[in-house]
Coordinates of C-alpha atoms in Angstrom, one line a residue:
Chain U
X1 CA 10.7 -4.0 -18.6
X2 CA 8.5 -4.2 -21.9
X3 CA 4.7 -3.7 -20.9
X4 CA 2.9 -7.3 -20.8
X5 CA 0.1 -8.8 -22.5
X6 CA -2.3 -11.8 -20.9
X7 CA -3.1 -14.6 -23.5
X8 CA -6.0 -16.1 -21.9
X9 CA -6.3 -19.6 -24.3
X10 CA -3.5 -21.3 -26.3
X11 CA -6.5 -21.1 -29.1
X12 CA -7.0 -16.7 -29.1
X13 CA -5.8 -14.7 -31.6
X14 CA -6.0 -11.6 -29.5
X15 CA -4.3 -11.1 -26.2
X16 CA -5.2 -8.6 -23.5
X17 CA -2.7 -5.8 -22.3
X18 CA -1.7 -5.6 -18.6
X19 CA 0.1 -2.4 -19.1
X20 CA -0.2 0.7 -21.3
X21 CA 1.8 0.1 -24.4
X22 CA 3.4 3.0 -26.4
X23 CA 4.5 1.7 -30.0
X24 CA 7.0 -1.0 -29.5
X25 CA 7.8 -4.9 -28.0
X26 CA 5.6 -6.3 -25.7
X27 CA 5.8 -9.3 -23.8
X28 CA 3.4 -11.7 -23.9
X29 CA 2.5 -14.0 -21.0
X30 CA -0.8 -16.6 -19.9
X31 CA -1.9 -20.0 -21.4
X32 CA 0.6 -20.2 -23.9
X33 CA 4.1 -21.8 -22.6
X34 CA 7.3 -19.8 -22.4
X35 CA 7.6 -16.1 -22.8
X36 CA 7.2 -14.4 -26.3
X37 CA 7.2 -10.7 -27.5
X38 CA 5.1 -8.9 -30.1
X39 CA 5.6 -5.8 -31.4
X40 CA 2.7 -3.6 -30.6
X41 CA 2.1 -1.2 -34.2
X42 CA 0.7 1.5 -32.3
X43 CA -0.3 2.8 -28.5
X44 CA -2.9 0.6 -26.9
X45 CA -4.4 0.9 -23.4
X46 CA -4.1 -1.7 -20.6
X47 CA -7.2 -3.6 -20.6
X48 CA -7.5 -3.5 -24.4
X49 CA -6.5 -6.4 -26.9
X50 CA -3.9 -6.7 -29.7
X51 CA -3.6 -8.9 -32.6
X52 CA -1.4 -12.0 -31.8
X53 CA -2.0 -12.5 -36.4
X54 CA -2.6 -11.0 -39.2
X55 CA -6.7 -11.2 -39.4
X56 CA -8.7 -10.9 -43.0
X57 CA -11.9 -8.7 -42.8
X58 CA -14.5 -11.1 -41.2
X59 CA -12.4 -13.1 -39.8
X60 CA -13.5 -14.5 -36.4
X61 CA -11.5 -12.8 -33.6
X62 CA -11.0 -15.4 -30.6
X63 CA -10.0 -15.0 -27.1
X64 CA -11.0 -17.4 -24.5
X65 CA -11.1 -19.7 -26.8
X66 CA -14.0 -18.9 -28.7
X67 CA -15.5 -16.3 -31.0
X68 CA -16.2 -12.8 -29.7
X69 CA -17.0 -10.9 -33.0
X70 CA -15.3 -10.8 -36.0
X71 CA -12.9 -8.1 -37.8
X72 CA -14.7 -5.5 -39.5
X73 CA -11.7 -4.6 -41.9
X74 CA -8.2 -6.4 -42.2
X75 CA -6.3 -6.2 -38.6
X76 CA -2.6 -6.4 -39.0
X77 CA -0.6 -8.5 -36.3
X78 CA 0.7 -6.0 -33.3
X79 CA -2.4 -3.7 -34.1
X80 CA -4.9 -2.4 -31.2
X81 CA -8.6 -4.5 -31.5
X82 CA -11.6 -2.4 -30.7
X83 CA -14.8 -0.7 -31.3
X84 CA -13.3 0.4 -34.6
X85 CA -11.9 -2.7 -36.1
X86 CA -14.1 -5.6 -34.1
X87 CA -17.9 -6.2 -34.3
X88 CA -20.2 -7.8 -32.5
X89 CA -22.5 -10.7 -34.5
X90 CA -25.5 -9.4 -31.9
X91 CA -25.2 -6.1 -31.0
X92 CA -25.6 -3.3 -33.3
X93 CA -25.3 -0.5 -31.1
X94 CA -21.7 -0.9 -30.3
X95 CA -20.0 0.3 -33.0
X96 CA -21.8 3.5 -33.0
X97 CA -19.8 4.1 -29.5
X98 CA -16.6 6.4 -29.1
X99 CA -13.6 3.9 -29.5
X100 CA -12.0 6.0 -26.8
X101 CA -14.3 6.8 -24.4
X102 CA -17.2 4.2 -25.3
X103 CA -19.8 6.9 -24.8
X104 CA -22.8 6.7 -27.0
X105 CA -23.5 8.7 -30.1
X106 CA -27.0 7.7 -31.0
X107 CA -28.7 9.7 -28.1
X108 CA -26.8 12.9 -28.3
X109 CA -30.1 14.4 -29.8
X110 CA -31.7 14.2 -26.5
X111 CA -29.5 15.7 -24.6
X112 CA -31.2 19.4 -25.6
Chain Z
X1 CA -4.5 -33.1 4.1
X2 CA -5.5 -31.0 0.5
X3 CA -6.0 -27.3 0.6
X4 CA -9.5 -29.4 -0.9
X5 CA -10.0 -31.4 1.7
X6 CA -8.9 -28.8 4.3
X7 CA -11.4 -26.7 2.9
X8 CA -14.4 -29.0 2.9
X9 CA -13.5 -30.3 6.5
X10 CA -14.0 -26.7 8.0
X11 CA -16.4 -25.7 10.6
X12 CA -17.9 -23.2 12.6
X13 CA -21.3 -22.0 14.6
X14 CA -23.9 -20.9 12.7
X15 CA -27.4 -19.6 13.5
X16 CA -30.1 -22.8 12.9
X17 CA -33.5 -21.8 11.2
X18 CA -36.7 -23.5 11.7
X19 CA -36.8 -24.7 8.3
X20 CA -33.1 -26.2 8.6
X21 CA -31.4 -24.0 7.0
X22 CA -28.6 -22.1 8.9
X23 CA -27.2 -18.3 8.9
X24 CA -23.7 -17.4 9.4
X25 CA -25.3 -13.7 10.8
X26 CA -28.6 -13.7 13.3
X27 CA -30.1 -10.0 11.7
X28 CA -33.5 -8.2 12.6
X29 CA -34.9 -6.8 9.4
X30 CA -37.0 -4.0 9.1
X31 CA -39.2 -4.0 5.5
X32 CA -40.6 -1.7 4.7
X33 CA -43.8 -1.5 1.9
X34 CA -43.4 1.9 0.5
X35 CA -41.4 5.0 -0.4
X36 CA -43.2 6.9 2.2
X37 CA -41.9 4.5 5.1
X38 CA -37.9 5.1 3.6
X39 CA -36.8 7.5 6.0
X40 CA -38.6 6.2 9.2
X41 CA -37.2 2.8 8.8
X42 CA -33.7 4.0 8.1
X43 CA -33.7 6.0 11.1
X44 CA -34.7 2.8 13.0
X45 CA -32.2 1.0 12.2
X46 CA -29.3 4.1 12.2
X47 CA -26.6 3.2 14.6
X48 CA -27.8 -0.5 15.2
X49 CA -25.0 -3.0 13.2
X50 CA -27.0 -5.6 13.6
X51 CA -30.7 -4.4 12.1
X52 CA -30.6 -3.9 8.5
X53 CA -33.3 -2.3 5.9
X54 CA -34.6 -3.8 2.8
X55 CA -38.4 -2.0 1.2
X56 CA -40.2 -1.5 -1.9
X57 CA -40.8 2.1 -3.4
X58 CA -43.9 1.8 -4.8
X59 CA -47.7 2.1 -3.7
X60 CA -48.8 0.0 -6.3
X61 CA -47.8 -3.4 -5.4
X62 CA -46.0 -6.0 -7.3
X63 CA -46.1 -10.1 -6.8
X64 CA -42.4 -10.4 -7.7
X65 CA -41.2 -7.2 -5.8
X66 CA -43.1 -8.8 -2.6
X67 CA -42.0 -13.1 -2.8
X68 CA -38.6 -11.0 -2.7
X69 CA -39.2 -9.1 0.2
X70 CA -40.3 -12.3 1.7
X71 CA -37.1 -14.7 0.3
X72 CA -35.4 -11.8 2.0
X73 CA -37.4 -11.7 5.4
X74 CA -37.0 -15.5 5.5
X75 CA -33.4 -15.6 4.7
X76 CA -31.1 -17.6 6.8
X77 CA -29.3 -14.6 8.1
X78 CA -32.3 -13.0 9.9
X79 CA -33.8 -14.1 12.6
X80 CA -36.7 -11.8 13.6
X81 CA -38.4 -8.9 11.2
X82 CA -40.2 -5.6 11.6
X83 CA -42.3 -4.7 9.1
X84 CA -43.5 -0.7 8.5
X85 CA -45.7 0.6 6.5
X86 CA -47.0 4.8 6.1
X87 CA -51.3 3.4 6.1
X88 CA -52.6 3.3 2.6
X89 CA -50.5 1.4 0.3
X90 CA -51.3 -1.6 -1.3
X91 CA -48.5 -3.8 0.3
X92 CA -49.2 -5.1 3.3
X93 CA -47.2 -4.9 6.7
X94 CA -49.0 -7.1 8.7
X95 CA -49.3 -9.6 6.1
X96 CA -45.7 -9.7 5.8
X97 CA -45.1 -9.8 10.0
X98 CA -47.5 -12.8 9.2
X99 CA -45.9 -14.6 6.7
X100 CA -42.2 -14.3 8.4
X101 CA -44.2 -15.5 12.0
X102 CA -45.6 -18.8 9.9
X103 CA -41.9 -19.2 9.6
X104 CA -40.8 -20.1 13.1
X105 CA -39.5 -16.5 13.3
X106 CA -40.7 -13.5 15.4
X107 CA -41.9 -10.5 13.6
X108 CA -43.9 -7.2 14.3
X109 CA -45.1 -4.4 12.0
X110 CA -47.5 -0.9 12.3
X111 CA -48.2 1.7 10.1
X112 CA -46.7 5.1 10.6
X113 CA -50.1 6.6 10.3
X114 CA -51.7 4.9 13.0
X115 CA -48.2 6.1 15.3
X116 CA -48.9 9.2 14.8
X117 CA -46.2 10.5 12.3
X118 CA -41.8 10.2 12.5
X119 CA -41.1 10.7 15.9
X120 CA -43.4 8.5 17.3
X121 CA -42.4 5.3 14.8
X122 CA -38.9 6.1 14.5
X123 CA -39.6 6.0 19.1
X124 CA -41.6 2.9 18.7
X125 CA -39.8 0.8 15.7
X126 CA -36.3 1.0 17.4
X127 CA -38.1 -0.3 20.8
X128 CA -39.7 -3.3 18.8
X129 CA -36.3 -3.7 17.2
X130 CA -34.3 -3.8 20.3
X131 CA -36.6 -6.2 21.5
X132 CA -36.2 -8.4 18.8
X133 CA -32.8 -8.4 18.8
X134 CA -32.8 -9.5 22.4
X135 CA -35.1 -12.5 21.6
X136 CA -33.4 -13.6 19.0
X137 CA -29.9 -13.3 20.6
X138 CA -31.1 -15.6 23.5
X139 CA -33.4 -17.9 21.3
X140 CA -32.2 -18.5 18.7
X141 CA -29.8 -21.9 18.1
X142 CA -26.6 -22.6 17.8
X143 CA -25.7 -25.2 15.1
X144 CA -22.3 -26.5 13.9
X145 CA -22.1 -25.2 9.9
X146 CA -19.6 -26.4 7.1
X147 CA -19.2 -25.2 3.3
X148 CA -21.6 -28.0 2.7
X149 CA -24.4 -25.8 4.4
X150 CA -23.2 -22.5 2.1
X151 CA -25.2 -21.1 -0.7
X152 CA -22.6 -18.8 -2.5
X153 CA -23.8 -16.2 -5.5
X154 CA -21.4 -14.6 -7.5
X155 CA -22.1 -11.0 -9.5
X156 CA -19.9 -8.8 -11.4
X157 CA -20.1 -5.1 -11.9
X158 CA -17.9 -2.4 -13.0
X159 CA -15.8 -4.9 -15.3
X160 CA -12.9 -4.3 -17.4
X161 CA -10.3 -6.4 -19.0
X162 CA -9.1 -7.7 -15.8
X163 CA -12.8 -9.0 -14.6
X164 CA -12.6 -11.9 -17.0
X165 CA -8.7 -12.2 -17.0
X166 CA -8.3 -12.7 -13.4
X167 CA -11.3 -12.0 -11.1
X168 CA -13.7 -14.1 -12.5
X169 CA -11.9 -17.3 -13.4
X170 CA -10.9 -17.0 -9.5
X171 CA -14.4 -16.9 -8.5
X172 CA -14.8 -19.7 -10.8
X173 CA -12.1 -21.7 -9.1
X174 CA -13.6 -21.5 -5.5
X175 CA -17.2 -22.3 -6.9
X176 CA -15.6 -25.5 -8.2
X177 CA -14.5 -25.8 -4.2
X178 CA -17.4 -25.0 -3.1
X179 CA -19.0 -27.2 -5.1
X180 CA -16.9 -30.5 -4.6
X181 CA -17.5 -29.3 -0.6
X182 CA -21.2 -30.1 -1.3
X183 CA -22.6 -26.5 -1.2
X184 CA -24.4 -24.8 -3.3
X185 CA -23.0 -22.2 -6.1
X186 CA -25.0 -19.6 -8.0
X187 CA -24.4 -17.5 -10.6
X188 CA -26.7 -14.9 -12.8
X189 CA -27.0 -12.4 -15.7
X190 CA -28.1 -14.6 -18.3
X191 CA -28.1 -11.6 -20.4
X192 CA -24.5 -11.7 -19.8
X193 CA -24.4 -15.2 -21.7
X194 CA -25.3 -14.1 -25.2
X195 CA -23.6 -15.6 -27.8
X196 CA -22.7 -18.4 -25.5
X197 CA -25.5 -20.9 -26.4
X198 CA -23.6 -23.9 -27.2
X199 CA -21.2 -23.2 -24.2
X200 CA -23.8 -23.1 -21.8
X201 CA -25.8 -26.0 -23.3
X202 CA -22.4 -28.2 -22.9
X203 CA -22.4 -27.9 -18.8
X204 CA -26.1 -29.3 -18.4
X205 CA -25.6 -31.9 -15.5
X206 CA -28.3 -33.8 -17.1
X207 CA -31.7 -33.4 -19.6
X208 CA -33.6 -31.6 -17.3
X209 CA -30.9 -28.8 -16.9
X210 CA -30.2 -28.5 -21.0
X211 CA -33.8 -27.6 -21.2
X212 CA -34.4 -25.1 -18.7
X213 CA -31.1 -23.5 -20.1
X214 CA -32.2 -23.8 -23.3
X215 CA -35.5 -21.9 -22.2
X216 CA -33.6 -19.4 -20.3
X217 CA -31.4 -18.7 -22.8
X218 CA -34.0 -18.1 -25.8
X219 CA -35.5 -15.7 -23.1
X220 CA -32.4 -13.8 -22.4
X221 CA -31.7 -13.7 -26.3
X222 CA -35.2 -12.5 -26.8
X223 CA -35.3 -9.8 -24.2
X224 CA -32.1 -8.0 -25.5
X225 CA -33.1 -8.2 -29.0
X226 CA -36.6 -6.9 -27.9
X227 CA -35.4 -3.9 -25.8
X228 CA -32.1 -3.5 -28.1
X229 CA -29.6 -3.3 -25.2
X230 CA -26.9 -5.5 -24.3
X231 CA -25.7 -5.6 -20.9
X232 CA -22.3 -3.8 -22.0
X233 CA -21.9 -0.1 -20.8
X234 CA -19.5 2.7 -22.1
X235 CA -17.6 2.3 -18.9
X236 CA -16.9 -1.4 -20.5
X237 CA -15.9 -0.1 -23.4
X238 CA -13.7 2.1 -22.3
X239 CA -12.0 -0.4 -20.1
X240 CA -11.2 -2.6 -23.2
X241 CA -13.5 -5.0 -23.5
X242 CA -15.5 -4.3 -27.3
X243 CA -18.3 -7.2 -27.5
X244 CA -21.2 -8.5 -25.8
X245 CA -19.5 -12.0 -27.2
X246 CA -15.8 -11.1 -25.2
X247 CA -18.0 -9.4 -21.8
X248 CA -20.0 -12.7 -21.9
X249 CA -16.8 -15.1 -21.9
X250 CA -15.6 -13.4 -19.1
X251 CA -18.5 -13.3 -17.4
X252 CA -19.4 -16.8 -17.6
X253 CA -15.6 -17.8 -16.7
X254 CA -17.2 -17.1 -12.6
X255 CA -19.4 -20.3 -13.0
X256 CA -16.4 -22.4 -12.6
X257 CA -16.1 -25.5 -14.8
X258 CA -18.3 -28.3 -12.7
X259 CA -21.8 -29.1 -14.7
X260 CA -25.0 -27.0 -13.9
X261 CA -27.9 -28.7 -12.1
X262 CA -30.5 -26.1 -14.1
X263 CA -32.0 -22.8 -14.0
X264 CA -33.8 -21.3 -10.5
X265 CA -35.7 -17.9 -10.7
X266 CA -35.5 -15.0 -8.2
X267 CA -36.7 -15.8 -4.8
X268 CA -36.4 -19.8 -5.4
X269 CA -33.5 -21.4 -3.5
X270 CA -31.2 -24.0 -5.4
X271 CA -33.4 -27.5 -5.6
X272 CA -30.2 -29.3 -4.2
X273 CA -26.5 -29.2 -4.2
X274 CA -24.2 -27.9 -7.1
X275 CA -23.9 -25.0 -9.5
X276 CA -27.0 -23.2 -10.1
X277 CA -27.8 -20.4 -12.7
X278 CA -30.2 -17.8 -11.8
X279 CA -32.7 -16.2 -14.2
X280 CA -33.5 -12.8 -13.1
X281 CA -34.7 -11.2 -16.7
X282 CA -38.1 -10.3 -16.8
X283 CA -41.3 -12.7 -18.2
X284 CA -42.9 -10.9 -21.2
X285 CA -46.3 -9.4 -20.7
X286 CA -48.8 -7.0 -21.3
X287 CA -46.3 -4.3 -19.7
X288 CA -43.3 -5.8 -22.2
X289 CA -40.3 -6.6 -20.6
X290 CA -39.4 -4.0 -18.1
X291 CA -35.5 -4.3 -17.2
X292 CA -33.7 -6.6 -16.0
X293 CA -30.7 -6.1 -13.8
X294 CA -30.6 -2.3 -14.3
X295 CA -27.7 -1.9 -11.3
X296 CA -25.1 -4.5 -9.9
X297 CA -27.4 -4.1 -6.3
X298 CA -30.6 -5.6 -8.2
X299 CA -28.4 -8.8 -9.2
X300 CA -26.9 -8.9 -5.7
X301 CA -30.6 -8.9 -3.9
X302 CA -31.5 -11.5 -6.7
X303 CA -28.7 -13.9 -5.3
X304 CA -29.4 -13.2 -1.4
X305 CA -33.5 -13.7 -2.1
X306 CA -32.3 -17.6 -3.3
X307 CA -30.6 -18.5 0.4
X308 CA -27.4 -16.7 -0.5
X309 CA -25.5 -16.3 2.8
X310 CA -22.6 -14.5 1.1
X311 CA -22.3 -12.9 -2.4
X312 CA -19.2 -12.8 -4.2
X313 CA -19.0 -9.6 -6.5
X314 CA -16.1 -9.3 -9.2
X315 CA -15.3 -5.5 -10.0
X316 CA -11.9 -4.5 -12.2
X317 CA -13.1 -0.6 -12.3
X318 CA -14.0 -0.8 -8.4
X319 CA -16.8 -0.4 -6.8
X320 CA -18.1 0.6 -2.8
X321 CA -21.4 -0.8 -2.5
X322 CA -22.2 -3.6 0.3
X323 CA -25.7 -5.4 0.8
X324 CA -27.8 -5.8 3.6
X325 CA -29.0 -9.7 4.9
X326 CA -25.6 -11.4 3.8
X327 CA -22.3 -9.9 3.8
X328 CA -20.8 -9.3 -0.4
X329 CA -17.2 -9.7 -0.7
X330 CA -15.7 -7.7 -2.9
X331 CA -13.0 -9.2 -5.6
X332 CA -10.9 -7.4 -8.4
X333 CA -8.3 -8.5 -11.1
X334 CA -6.9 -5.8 -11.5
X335 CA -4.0 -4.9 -8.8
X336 CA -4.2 -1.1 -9.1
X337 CA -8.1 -0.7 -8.5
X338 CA -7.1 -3.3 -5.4
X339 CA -4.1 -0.6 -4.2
X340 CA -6.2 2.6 -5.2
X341 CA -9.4 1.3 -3.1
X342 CA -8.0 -1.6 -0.4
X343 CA -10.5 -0.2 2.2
X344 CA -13.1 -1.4 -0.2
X345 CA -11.5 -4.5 -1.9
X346 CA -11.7 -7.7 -0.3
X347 CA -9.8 -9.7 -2.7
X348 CA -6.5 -9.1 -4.6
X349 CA -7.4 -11.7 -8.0
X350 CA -4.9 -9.6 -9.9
X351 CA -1.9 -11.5 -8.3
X352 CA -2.9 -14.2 -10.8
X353 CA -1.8 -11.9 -13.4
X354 CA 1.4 -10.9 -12.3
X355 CA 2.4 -14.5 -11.8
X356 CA 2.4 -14.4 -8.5
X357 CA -0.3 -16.7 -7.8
X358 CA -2.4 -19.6 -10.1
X359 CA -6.1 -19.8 -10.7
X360 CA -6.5 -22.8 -8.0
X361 CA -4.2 -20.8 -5.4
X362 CA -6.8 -18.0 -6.0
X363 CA -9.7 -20.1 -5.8
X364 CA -8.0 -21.6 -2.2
X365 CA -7.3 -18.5 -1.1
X366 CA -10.9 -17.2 -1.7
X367 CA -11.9 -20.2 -0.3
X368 CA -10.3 -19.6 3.4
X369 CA -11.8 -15.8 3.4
X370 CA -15.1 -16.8 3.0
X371 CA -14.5 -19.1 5.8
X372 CA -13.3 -16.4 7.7
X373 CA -16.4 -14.7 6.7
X374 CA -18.5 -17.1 7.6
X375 CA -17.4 -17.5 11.3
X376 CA -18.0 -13.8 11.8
X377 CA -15.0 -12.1 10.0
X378 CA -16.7 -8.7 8.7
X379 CA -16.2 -8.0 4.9
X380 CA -15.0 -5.0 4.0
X381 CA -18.2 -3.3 2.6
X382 CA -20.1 -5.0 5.9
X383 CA -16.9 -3.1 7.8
X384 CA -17.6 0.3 6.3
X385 CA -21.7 -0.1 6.5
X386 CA -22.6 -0.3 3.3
X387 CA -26.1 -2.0 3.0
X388 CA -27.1 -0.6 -0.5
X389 CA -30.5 -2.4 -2.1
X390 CA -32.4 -2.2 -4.7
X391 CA -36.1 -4.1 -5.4
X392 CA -38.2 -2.8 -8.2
X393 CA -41.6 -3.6 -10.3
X394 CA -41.2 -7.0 -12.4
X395 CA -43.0 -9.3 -13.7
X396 CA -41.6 -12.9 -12.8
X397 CA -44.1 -16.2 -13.6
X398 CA -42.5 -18.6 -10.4
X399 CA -44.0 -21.5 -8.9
X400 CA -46.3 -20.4 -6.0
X401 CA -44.7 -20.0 -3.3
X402 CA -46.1 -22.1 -0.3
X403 CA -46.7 -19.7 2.0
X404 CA -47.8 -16.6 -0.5
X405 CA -48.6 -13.0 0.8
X406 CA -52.3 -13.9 0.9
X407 CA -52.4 -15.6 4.6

């Protein structure tokens, strides 16, 4: 079975992953009737989101319905949403953090 | 009948407070008023299920630190209070004992000091606690107690991309139950609603409400620009979710969908029936802001201190804590932190997920454990002991309470 992606309202452009995805179909399930599959362009982690479309650089990237932040550089459609690609229109300090870990960056000159 | 009405309809015997309001657990509570008094009143109440611990650290006193201690010493769930104190701090034991008395409930406090050191209060608090216990258990009454009678908070900690997947819209559905029940819902972290403005604006039951969110919200907006920290944590991050924007959606998706009757503070109980939001975020003043909710155990004493007799807390990581006064009941979305830690995990929300249950089901579902609950059922953390608090130095402008620390 394909790994599975939540689409939380018919409106999001993102979905959420359920499973971890290597490269390859995923199945997409939630809001939106009837079962669908998107090719996922690269690994993404279960909990993290994927493009359901193509998205310009500062586009508005949607999921439950309404804005969380907006694409910091074009986002092809199958392609892992994060840290790296997704921004915040409040909080500056998040994409100084690792996209992997999430750990902070700014700090590490304190830790002497 | 409905899984709705069936809901409403059900009953059981609670514990009847002088002011009215009813318990679903008849606790003694030992406070105690500084650091120095930790250990002592720990050991008083090790080994006793029914006598919990709540206290401030610190030797300089705090008005919002002590109206908690007192929402807590006066909360439904307890019915008798022993207060402790080491002899030269600035919070006061006895006026705490007094307070709770002036409340219709037995109370007693000393200073460790005056005892003569650890042995002798550890001897003489578990006595005072024992007898307590005994008064209580044959004085206190017995009243018949429906989900119209429950306050309900709900807290999430520890989230990932299930919390607002799963968890918390199942929350949300059982607040809506709870709700058309008659009771009384809460919900918090209004620095978990930034960039939600018009959202939260949108469910004001009526004038009164859109303003005090309004005000509420231009506080919590002000606060995390102020101290430059939003309430995401690399633990988020790593679990998926990448914006204060997405954690706040989630977040918000506990409150249900029913309209919100306005903003309470921390130690104020809900003015009526219906869904209440809680503003815990520090008043500005001459000390600036201070922090907020700086662990998921502050937010969780913030909910009990309004009345809460249970807490809901939505966690997709996991977490093991518990709290002391009113059981939490713990809830994940996420099926494999439910399978890794079921001894801790009250509720499996992740089933929603894989299809095998809706959102209302959940919210039913939810709704018949915290029935369970409240006829005596232990939760999970309240099952493994876990009584973890947390009350700290904050400065909080709230309507005067009417019967203050200053009797």
């Amino acid at each position: 079975m394909p790994p599975r992606a939540f689409q939380i309202h018919p409106a999001d452009n993102v979905a959420t992953l359920l499973d971890d995805a290597p490269a390859g179909p995923v199945t997409l399930t939630g809001s939106v009737a009837g079962l669908r599959e998107i090719p996922a362009r690269e690994a993404i982690a279960r909990g993290h989101k994927i493009a359901l479309v193509d998205l310009a650089s500062g586009a508005a990237v949607v999921k439950f319905g309404a804005p969380i932040g907006r694409a910091t550089q074009p986002v092809a459609r199958g392609a892992w949403v994060h840290l790296h690609n997704l921004a915040s229109d409040l909080d500056e300090r998040s994409s100084s953090l690792d996209r992997q870990t999430g750990a902070p960056s700014d700090t590490n000159s304190a830790y002497v | 009948m409905s899984d709705a009405a069936a809901f409403s309809a059900a009953s059981w015997t609670g514990y009847l407070r002088p002011d009215g309001r009813k318990g679903i657990r008849n606790l003694v509570l030992v406070v105690y008023t500084v650091e120095c008094a930790q250990h002592v009143a720990h050991a008083i109440a090790a080994g006793e299920d029914d006598v919990h611990v709540i206290g401030f650290p610190g030797c300089y006193d705090n008005a919002y630190a002590i109206r908690l201690m007192l929402a807590l010493a006066r909360h439904p769930n307890i019915g008798a209070v022993l207060s402790v104190g080491l002899g030269c701090e600035y919070t006061q034991p006895e006026k705490i004992a007094q307070v709770v008395r002036a409340s219709g409930r037995p109370a007693e406090w000393f200073f460790i000091q005056q005892l003569g050191g650890t042995g002798k209060s550890v001897a003489a608090g578990k006595d005072l606690a024992r007898r307590l216990r005994t008064q209580i258990r044959a004085d206190t009454p017995r009243v018949a107690m429906g989900p119209a009678d429950l306050t309900v908070g709900a807290e999430c900690g520890g989230s990932d991309g299930t919390s607002g997947l799963a968890g918390n819209p199942a929350v949300g559905a059982f607040f809506d139950l709870l709700v058309d029940a008659g009771g009384r819902a809460i919900f918090e972290e209004t620095v978990e609603m930034i960039g939600l403005r018009a959202h939260l604006l949108a469910r004001a039951a009526h004038a009164g409400a859109t303003e005090q969110l309004a005000a509420a919200y231009a506080k919590a907006e002000r606060y995390c620009r102020e101290v430059r920290q939003y309430s995401v944590s690399p633990g988020n991050f790593a679990g998926g979710l990448t914006t204060i924007e997405e954690k706040s959606l989630g977040a918000f998706a506990k409150g249900g969908t029913r309209p919100i009757q306005g903003v309470i503070r921390v130690a104020e109980a809900p003015r009526g029936p219906g869904l209440w939001i809680m503003d815990s975020v520090p008043d500005a003043h001459f000390m600036q802001f201070g922090y907020t909710n700086p662990n998921d155990t502050e937010g969780i004493m913030d909910l009990i201190s309004a009345g809460a007799q249970i807490v809901l807390f939505v966690t997709g990581r996991g977490s093991v804590i518990g709290s002391p006064v009113a059981p939490l009941v713990k809830v994940t979305g996420n099926r494999a932190t439910f399978r890794a830690m079921e001894e801790d995990m009250d509720f499996n929300a992740g089933r929603v997920l894989d299809g095998d249950l809706t959102l209302a089901q959940a919210g039913h579902e939810l709704g018949d454990l915290i029935v369970r609950i409240a006829r005596g059922e232990p939760s999970k953390p309240e099952r493994l002991g876990h009584r973890e608090y947390f009350i700290m130095y904050k400065h909080q402008e709230t309507p005067a309470l009417a019967a203050g620390c200053r009797a």
